[in-house]
CSV table of C-alpha atoms and ligand atoms in Angstrom, one decimal:
chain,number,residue,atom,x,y,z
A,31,UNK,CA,0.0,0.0,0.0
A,32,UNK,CA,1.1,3.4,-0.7
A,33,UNK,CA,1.1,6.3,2.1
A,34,UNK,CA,1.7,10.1,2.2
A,35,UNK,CA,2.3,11.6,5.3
A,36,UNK,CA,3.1,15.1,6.7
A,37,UNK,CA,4.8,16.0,9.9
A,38,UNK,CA,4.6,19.7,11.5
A,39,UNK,CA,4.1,18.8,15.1
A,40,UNK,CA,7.5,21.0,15.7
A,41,UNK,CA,10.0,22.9,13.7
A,42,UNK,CA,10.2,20.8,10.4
A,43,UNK,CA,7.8,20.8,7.9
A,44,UNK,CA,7.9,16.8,6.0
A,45,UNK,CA,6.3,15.0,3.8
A,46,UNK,CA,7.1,11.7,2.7
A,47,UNK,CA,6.3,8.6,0.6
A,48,UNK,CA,5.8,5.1,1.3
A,49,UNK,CA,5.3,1.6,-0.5
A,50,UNK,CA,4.5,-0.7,2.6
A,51,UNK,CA,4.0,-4.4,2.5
A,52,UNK,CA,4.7,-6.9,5.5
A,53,UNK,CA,8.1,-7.8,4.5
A,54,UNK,CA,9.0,-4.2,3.6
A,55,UNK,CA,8.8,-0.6,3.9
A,56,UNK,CA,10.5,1.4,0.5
A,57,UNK,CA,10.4,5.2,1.4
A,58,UNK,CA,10.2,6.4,-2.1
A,59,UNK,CA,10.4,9.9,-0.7
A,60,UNK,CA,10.9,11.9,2.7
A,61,UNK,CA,11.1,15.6,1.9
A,62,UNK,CA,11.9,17.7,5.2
A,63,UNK,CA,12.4,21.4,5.3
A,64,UNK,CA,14.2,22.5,8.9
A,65,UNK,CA,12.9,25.6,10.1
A,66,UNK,CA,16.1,25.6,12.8
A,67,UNK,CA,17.7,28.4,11.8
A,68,UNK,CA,14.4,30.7,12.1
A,69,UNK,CA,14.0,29.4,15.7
A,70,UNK,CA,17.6,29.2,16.0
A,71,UNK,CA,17.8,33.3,16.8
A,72,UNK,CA,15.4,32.8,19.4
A,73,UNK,CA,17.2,30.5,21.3
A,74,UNK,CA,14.0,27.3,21.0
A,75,UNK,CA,10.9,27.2,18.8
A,76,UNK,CA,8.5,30.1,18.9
A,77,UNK,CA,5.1,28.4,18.1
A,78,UNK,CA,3.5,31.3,15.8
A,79,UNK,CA,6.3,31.6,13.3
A,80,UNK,CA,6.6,27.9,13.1
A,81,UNK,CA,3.1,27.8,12.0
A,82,UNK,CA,3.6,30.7,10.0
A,83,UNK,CA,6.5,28.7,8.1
A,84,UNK,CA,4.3,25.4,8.1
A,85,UNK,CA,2.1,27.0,6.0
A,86,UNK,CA,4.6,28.5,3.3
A,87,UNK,CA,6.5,25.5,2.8
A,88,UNK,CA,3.5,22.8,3.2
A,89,UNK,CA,2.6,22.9,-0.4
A,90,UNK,CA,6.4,22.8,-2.1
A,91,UNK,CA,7.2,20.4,0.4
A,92,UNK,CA,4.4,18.3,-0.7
A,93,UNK,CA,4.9,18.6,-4.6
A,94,UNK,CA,8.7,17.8,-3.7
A,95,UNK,CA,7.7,14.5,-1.3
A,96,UNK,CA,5.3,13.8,-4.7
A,97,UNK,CA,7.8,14.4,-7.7
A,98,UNK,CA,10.8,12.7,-6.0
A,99,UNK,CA,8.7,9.4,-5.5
A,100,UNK,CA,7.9,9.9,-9.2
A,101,UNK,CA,4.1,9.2,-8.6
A,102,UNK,CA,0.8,11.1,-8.7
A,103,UNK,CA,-2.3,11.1,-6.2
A,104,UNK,CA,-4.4,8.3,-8.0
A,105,UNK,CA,-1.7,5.7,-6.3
A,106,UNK,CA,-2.1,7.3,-2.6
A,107,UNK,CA,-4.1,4.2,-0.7
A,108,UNK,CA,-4.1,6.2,2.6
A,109,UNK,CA,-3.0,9.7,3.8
A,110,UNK,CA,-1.4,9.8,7.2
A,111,UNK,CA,-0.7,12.9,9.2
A,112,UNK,CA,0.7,14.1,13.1
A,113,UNK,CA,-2.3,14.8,15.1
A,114,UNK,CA,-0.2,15.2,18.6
A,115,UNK,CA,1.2,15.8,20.6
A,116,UNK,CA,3.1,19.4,19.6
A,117,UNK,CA,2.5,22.5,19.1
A,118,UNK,CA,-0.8,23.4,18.5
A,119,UNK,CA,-0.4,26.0,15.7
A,120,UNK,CA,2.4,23.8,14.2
A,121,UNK,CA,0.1,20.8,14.0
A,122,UNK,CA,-3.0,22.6,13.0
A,123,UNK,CA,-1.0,23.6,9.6
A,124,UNK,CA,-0.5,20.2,8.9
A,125,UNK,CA,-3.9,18.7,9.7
A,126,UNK,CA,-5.7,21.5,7.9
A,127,UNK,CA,-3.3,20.6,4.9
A,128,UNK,CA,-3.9,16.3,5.4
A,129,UNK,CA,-7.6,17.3,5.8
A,130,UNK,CA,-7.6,19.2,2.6
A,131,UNK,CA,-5.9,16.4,0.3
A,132,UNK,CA,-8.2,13.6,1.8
A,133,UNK,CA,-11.3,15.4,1.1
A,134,UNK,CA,-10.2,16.7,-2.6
A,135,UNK,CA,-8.9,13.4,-3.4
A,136,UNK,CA,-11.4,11.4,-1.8
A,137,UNK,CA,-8.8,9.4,0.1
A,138,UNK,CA,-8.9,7.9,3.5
A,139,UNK,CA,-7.0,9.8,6.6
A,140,UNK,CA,-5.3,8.6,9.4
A,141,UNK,CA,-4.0,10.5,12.3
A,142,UNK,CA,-0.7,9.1,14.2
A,143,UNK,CA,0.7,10.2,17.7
A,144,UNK,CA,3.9,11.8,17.2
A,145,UNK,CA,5.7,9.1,19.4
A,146,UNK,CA,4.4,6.4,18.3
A,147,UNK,CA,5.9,7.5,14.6
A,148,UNK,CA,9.5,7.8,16.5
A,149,UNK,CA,9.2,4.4,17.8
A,150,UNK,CA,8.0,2.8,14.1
A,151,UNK,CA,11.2,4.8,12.7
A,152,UNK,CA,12.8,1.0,13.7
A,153,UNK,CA,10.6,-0.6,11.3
A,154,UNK,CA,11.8,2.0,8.8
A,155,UNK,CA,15.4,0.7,9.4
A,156,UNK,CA,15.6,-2.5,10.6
A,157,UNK,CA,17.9,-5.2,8.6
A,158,UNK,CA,15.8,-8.2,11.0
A,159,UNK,CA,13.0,-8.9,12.6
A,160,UNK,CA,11.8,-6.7,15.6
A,161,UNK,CA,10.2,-9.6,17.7
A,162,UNK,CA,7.9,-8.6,20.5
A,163,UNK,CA,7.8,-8.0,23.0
A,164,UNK,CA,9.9,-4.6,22.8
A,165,UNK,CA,10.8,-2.2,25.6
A,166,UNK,CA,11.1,1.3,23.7
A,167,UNK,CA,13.5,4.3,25.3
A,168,UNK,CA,11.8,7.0,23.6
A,169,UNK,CA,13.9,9.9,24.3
A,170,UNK,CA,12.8,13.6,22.4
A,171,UNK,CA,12.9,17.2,22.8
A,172,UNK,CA,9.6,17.0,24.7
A,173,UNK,CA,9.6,13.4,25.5
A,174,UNK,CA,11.6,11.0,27.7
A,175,UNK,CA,10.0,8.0,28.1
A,176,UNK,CA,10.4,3.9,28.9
A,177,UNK,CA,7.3,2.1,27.3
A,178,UNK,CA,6.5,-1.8,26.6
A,179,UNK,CA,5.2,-3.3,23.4
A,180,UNK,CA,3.4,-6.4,23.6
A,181,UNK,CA,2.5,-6.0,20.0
A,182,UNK,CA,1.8,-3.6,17.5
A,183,UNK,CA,0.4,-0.5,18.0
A,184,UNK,CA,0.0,-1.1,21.7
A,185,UNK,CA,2.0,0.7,24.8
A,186,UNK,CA,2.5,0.8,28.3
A,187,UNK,CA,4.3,3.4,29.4
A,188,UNK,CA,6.9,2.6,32.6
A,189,UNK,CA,8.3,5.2,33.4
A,190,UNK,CA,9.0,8.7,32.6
A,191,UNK,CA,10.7,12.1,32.9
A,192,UNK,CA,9.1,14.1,36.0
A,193,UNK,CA,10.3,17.6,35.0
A,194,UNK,CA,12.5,18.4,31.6
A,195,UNK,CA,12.8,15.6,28.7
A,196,UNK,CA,16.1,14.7,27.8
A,197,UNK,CA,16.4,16.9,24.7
A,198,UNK,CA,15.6,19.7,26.2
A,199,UNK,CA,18.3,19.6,28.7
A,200,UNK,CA,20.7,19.2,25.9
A,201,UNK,CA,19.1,22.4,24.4
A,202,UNK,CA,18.8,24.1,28.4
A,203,UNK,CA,23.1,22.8,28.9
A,204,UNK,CA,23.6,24.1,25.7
A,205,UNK,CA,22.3,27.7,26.1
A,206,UNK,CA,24.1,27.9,29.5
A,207,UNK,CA,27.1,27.1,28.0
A,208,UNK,CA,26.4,29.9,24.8
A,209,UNK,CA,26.3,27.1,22.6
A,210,UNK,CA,23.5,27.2,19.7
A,211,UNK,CA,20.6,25.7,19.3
A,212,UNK,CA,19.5,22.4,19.0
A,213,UNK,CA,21.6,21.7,21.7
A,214,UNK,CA,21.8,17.5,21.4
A,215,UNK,CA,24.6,17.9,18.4
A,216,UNK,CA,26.6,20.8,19.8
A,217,UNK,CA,26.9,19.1,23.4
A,218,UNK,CA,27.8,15.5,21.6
A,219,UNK,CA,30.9,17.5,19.5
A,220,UNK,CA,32.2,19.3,22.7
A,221,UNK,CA,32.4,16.2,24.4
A,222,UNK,CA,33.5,14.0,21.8
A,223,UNK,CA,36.5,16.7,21.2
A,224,UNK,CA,36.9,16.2,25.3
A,225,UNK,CA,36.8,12.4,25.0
A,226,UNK,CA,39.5,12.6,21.8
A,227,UNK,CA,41.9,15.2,24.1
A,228,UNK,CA,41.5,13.7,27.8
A,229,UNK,CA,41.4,10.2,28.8
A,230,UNK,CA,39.5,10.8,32.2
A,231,UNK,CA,36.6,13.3,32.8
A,232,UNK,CA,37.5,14.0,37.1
A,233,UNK,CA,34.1,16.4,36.4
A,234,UNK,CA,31.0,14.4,37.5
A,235,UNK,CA,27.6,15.5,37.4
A,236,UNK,CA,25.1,13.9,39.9
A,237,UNK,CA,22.5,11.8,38.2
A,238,UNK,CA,18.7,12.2,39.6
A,239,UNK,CA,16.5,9.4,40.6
A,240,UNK,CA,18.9,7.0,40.0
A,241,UNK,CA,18.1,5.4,43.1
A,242,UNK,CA,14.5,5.9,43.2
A,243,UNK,CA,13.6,2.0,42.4
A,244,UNK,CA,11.2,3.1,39.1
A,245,UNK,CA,11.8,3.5,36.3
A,246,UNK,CA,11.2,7.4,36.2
A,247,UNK,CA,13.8,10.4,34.9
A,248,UNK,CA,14.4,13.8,35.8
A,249,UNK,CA,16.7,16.0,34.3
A,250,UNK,CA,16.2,19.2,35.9
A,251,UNK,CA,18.5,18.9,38.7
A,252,UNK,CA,21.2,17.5,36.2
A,253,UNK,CA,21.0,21.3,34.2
A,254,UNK,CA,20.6,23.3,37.4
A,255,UNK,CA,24.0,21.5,38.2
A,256,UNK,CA,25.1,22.9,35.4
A,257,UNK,CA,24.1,26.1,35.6
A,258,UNK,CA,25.5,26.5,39.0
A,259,UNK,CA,28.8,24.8,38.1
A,260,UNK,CA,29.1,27.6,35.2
A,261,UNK,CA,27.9,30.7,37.8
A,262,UNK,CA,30.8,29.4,40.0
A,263,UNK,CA,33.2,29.1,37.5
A,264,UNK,CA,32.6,32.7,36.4
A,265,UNK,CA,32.9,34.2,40.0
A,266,UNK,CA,36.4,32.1,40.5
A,267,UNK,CA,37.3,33.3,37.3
A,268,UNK,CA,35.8,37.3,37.2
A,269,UNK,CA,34.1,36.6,34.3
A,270,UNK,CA,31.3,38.4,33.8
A,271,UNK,CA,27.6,36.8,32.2
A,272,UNK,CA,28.5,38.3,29.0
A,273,UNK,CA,32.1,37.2,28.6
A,274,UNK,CA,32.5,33.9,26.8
A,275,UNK,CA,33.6,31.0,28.6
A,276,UNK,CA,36.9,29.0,28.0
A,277,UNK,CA,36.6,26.6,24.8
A,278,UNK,CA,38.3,23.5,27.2
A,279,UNK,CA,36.0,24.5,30.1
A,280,UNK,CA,32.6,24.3,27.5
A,281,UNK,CA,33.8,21.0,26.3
A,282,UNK,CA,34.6,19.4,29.8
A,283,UNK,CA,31.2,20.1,30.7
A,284,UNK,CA,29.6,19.0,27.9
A,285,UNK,CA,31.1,15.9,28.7
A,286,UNK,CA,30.2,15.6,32.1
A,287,UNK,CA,26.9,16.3,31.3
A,288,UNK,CA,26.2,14.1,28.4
A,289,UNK,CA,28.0,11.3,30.2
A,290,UNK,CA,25.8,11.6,33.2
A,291,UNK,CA,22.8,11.9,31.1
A,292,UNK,CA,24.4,8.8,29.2
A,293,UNK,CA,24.6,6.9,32.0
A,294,UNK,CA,21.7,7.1,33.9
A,295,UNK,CA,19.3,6.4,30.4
A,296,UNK,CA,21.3,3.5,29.9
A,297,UNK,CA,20.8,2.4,33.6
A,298,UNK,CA,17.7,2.4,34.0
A,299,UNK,CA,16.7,0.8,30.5
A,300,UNK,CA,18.5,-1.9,32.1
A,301,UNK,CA,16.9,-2.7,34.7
A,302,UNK,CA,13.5,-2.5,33.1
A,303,UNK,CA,14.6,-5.0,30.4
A,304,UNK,CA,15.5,-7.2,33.6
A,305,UNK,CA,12.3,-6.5,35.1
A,306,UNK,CA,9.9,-6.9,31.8
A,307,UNK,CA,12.3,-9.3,30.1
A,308,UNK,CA,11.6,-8.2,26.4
A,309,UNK,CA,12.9,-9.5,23.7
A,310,UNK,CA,13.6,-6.5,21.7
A,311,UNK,CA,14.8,-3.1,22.9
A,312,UNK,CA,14.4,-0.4,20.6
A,313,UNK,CA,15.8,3.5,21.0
A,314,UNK,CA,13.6,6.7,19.4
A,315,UNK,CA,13.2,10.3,19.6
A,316,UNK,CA,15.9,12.8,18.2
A,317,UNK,CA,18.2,12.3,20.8
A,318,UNK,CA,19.1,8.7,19.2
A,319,UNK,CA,21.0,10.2,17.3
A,320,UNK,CA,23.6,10.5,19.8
A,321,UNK,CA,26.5,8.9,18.9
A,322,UNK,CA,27.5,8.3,23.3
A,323,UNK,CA,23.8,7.1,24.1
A,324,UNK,CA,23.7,4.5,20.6
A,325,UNK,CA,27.4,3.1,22.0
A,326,UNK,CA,26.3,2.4,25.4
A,327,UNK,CA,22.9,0.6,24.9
A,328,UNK,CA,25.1,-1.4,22.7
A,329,UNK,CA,28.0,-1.7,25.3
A,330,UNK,CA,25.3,-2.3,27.8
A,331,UNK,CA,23.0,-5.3,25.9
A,332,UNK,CA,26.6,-7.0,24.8
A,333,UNK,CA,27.8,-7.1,28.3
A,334,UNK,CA,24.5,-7.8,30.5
A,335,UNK,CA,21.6,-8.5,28.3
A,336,UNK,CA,23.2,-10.9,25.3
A,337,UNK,CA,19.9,-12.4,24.3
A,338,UNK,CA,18.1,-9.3,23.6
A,339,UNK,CA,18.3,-7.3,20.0
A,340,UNK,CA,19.0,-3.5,20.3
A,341,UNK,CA,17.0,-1.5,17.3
A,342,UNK,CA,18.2,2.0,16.5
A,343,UNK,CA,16.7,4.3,13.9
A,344,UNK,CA,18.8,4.8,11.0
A,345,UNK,CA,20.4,8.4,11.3
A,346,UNK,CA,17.9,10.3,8.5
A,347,UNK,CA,14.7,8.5,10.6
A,348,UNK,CA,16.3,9.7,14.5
A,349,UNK,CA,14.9,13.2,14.1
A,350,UNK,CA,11.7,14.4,12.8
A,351,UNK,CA,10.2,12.8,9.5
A,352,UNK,CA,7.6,12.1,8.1
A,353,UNK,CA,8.6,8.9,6.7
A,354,UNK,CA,8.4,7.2,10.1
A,355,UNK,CA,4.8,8.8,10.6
A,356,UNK,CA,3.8,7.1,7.3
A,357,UNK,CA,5.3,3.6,8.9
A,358,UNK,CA,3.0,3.9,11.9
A,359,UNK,CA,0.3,4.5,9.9
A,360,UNK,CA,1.0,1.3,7.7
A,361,UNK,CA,1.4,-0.5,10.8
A,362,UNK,CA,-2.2,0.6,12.8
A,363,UNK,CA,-3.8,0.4,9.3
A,364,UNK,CA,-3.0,-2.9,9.6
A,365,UNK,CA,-4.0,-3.7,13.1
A,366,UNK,CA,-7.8,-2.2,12.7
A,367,UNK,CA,-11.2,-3.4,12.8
A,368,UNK,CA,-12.9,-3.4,9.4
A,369,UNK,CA,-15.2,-0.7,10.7
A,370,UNK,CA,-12.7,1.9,12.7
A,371,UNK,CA,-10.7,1.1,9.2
A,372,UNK,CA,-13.9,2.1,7.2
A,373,UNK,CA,-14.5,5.0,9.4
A,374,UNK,CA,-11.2,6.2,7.9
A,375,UNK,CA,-12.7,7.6,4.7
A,376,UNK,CA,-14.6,10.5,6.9
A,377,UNK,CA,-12.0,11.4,8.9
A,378,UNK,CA,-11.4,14.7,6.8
A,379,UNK,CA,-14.5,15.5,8.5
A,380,UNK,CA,-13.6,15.3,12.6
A,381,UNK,CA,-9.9,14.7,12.8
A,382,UNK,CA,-8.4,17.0,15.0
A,383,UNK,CA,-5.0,18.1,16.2
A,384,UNK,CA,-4.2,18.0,20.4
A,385,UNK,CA,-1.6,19.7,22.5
A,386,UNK,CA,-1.2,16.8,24.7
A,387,UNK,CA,-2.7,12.8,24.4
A,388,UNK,CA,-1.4,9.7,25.7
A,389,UNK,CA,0.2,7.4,23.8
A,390,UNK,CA,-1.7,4.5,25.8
A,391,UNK,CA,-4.9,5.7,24.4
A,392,UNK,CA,-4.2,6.1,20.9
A,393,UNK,CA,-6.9,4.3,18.7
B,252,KG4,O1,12.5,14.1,18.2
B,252,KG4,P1,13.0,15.4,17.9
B,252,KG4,O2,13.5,15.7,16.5
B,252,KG4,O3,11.9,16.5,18.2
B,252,KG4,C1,10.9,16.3,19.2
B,252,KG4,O4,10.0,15.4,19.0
B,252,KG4,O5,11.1,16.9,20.3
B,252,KG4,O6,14.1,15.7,19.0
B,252,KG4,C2,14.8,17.0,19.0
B,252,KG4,C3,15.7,16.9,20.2
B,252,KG4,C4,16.4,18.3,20.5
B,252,KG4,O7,16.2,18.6,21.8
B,252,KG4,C5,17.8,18.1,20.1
B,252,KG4,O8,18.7,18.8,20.8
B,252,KG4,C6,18.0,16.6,20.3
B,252,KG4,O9,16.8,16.0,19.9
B,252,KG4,N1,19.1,16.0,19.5
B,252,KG4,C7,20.2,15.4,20.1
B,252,KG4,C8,21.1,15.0,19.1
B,252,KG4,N2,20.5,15.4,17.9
B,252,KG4,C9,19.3,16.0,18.2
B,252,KG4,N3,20.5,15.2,21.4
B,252,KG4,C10,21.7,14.6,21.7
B,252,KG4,N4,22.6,14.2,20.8
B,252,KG4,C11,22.3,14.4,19.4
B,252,KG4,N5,23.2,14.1,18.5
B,253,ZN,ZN1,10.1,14.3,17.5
């Protein structure tokens, strides 16, 4: 079956193009125009200008996602598009947009939880089966999150981040530091550069809740650390707020910090694949991406958990895309009733974007 889907639940407007069957998912297209720059002057994502973006680039983005697959609406079988969670005027562009295309081409329309497309970004890459069931470390710029698969399209979420999500405290670090924005690939340079220079970090960062017996996060403390560590710094040093800090100091930090953030993900997947015994373990969100987090679920399912697979998105499918929201469509389309799947076709009518849902109750 063939599936277009769009993304704009953040900062990147994306459409892409998929030919799904059972044995395999051909992304004949996955078009994805970055807005980070815009937002990047601001220091994080302003909502209305990401909206205001959405809606210029929607329709080249879409002819692109279209031309580049080399295909033409009559072959669409299903439109797919992020309904939430995100920012409501960045999602509203692409809804209005999906809605618009299902109802002119008389196509059904699908909406898919943001999360639930980072997770099905395995499928997109996978080289072997992903046998259930899976434990999923979903870590995001809004989301950081532990959650068991039985099966398809069904989750149980074990644990999660009680204040900041992981990315966010890249992007928090990273403004302390006068780093750029997104954060997650300037923090994971510094400290690689630290790594490539020093053999031993004597910098630690305390790691929150490690001790708390759930399987919960929290990463606020970990960046308040920070930004006391740097106020300190400054008044040892007589540096005032707007002089820049030393180049060797930044990257020591940055490692500290990613390494304690490292560490304490990594931990705690651990125990909940020794608790929940799953067979799979599968890493999502844009923070897979990072390089430190990838090496040490590896490290860690080598060493201590030899009969489980680790799954990691492919680098273009860590970040936000729309390819992997077209996979999760192909995937619930595929685990429906005849009649929610029927109900598809009048979805241009009453789908609707949220600010917040959980991914438990996702239908
Ligand atoms: O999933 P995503 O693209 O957007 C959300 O759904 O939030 O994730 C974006 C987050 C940002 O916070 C960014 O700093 C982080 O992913 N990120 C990384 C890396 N690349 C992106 N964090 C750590 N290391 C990276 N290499
Ligand atoms: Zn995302």
């Amino acid at each position: 079956m063939r599936i277009l889907a769009i993304e704009t639940s953040c900062d990147e407007t994306a459409a892409s193009i998929i030919t799904a069957t059972d044995d395999r998912i051909i992304v004949q297209s996955n078009v994805i125009s970055s807005q980070v720059k815009l937002h990047a002057q601001w220091g994080g994502v302003v909502p209305n200008l990401a909206a205001r973006e959405h809606t210029k680039n929607i329709i080249p983005v879409l002819t692109e996602a279209l031309t580049t697959a080399d295909t033409t609406r009559d072959t669409i079988d299903l439109i797919a598009v992020t309904q939430c969670p995100g920012l409501i005027p960045a999602l509203l562009s692409g809804v209005s947009a999906a809605k618009t295309l299902a109802y002119a081409w008389h196509k059904p329309l699908i909406g898919i939880h943001h999360i639930e497309g980072h997770i099905y970004a395995n499928w997109l890459s996978a080289d072997r089966m992903i046998i259930f069931p899976a434990l999923a470390l979903v870590v995001s710029g809004g989301h950081t999150q532990l959650i068991l698969m039985s099966h398809h399209c069904h989750y149980v979420i074990i644990g999660e981040t009680q204040d900041d999500a992981v990315g966010e405290a890249f992007d928090k670090v990273a403004r302390i530091l006068g780093l750029g924005y997104p954060g997650g690939p300037i923090i994971s340079a510094r400290a690689q550069k630290y790594a490539d220079t020093c053999k031993e970090n004597p910098l630690t960062l305390p790691q929150p809740m490690r001790s708390s017996g759930d399987f919960n996060f929290s990463f606020s403390g970990l960046k308040t650390a920070v930004l006391y560590l740097v106020k300190e710094y400054r008044k040892k040093n007589h540096l005032q707020e707007k002089d820049a800090l030393p180049e060797d100091f930044i990257d020591q930090v940055a490692h500290a910090f990613q390494s304690a953030t490292v560490d304490i993900l990594t931990f705690k997947t651990l125990r909940a694949a020794k608790k929940y015994a799953p067979r799979s373990i599968l890493l999502a969100g844009g923070v897979s991406a990072n390089t430190q987090l990838r090496l040490s679920l590896g490290d860690m399912i080598a060493t201590d958990l030899s009969d489980k697979e680790l799954f990691v998105p492919a680098l273009p499918y860590c970040l936000d895309n729309a390819a992997m929201i077209a996979t999760a469509a192909y995937y619930r389309h595929q685990h429906m009733s005849k009649e929610v799947r029927e109900s598809l076709t009048l979805q241009w009518k009453t789908l609707q974007a949220y600010a917040h849902h959980p991914l438990e109750n996702v239908k």
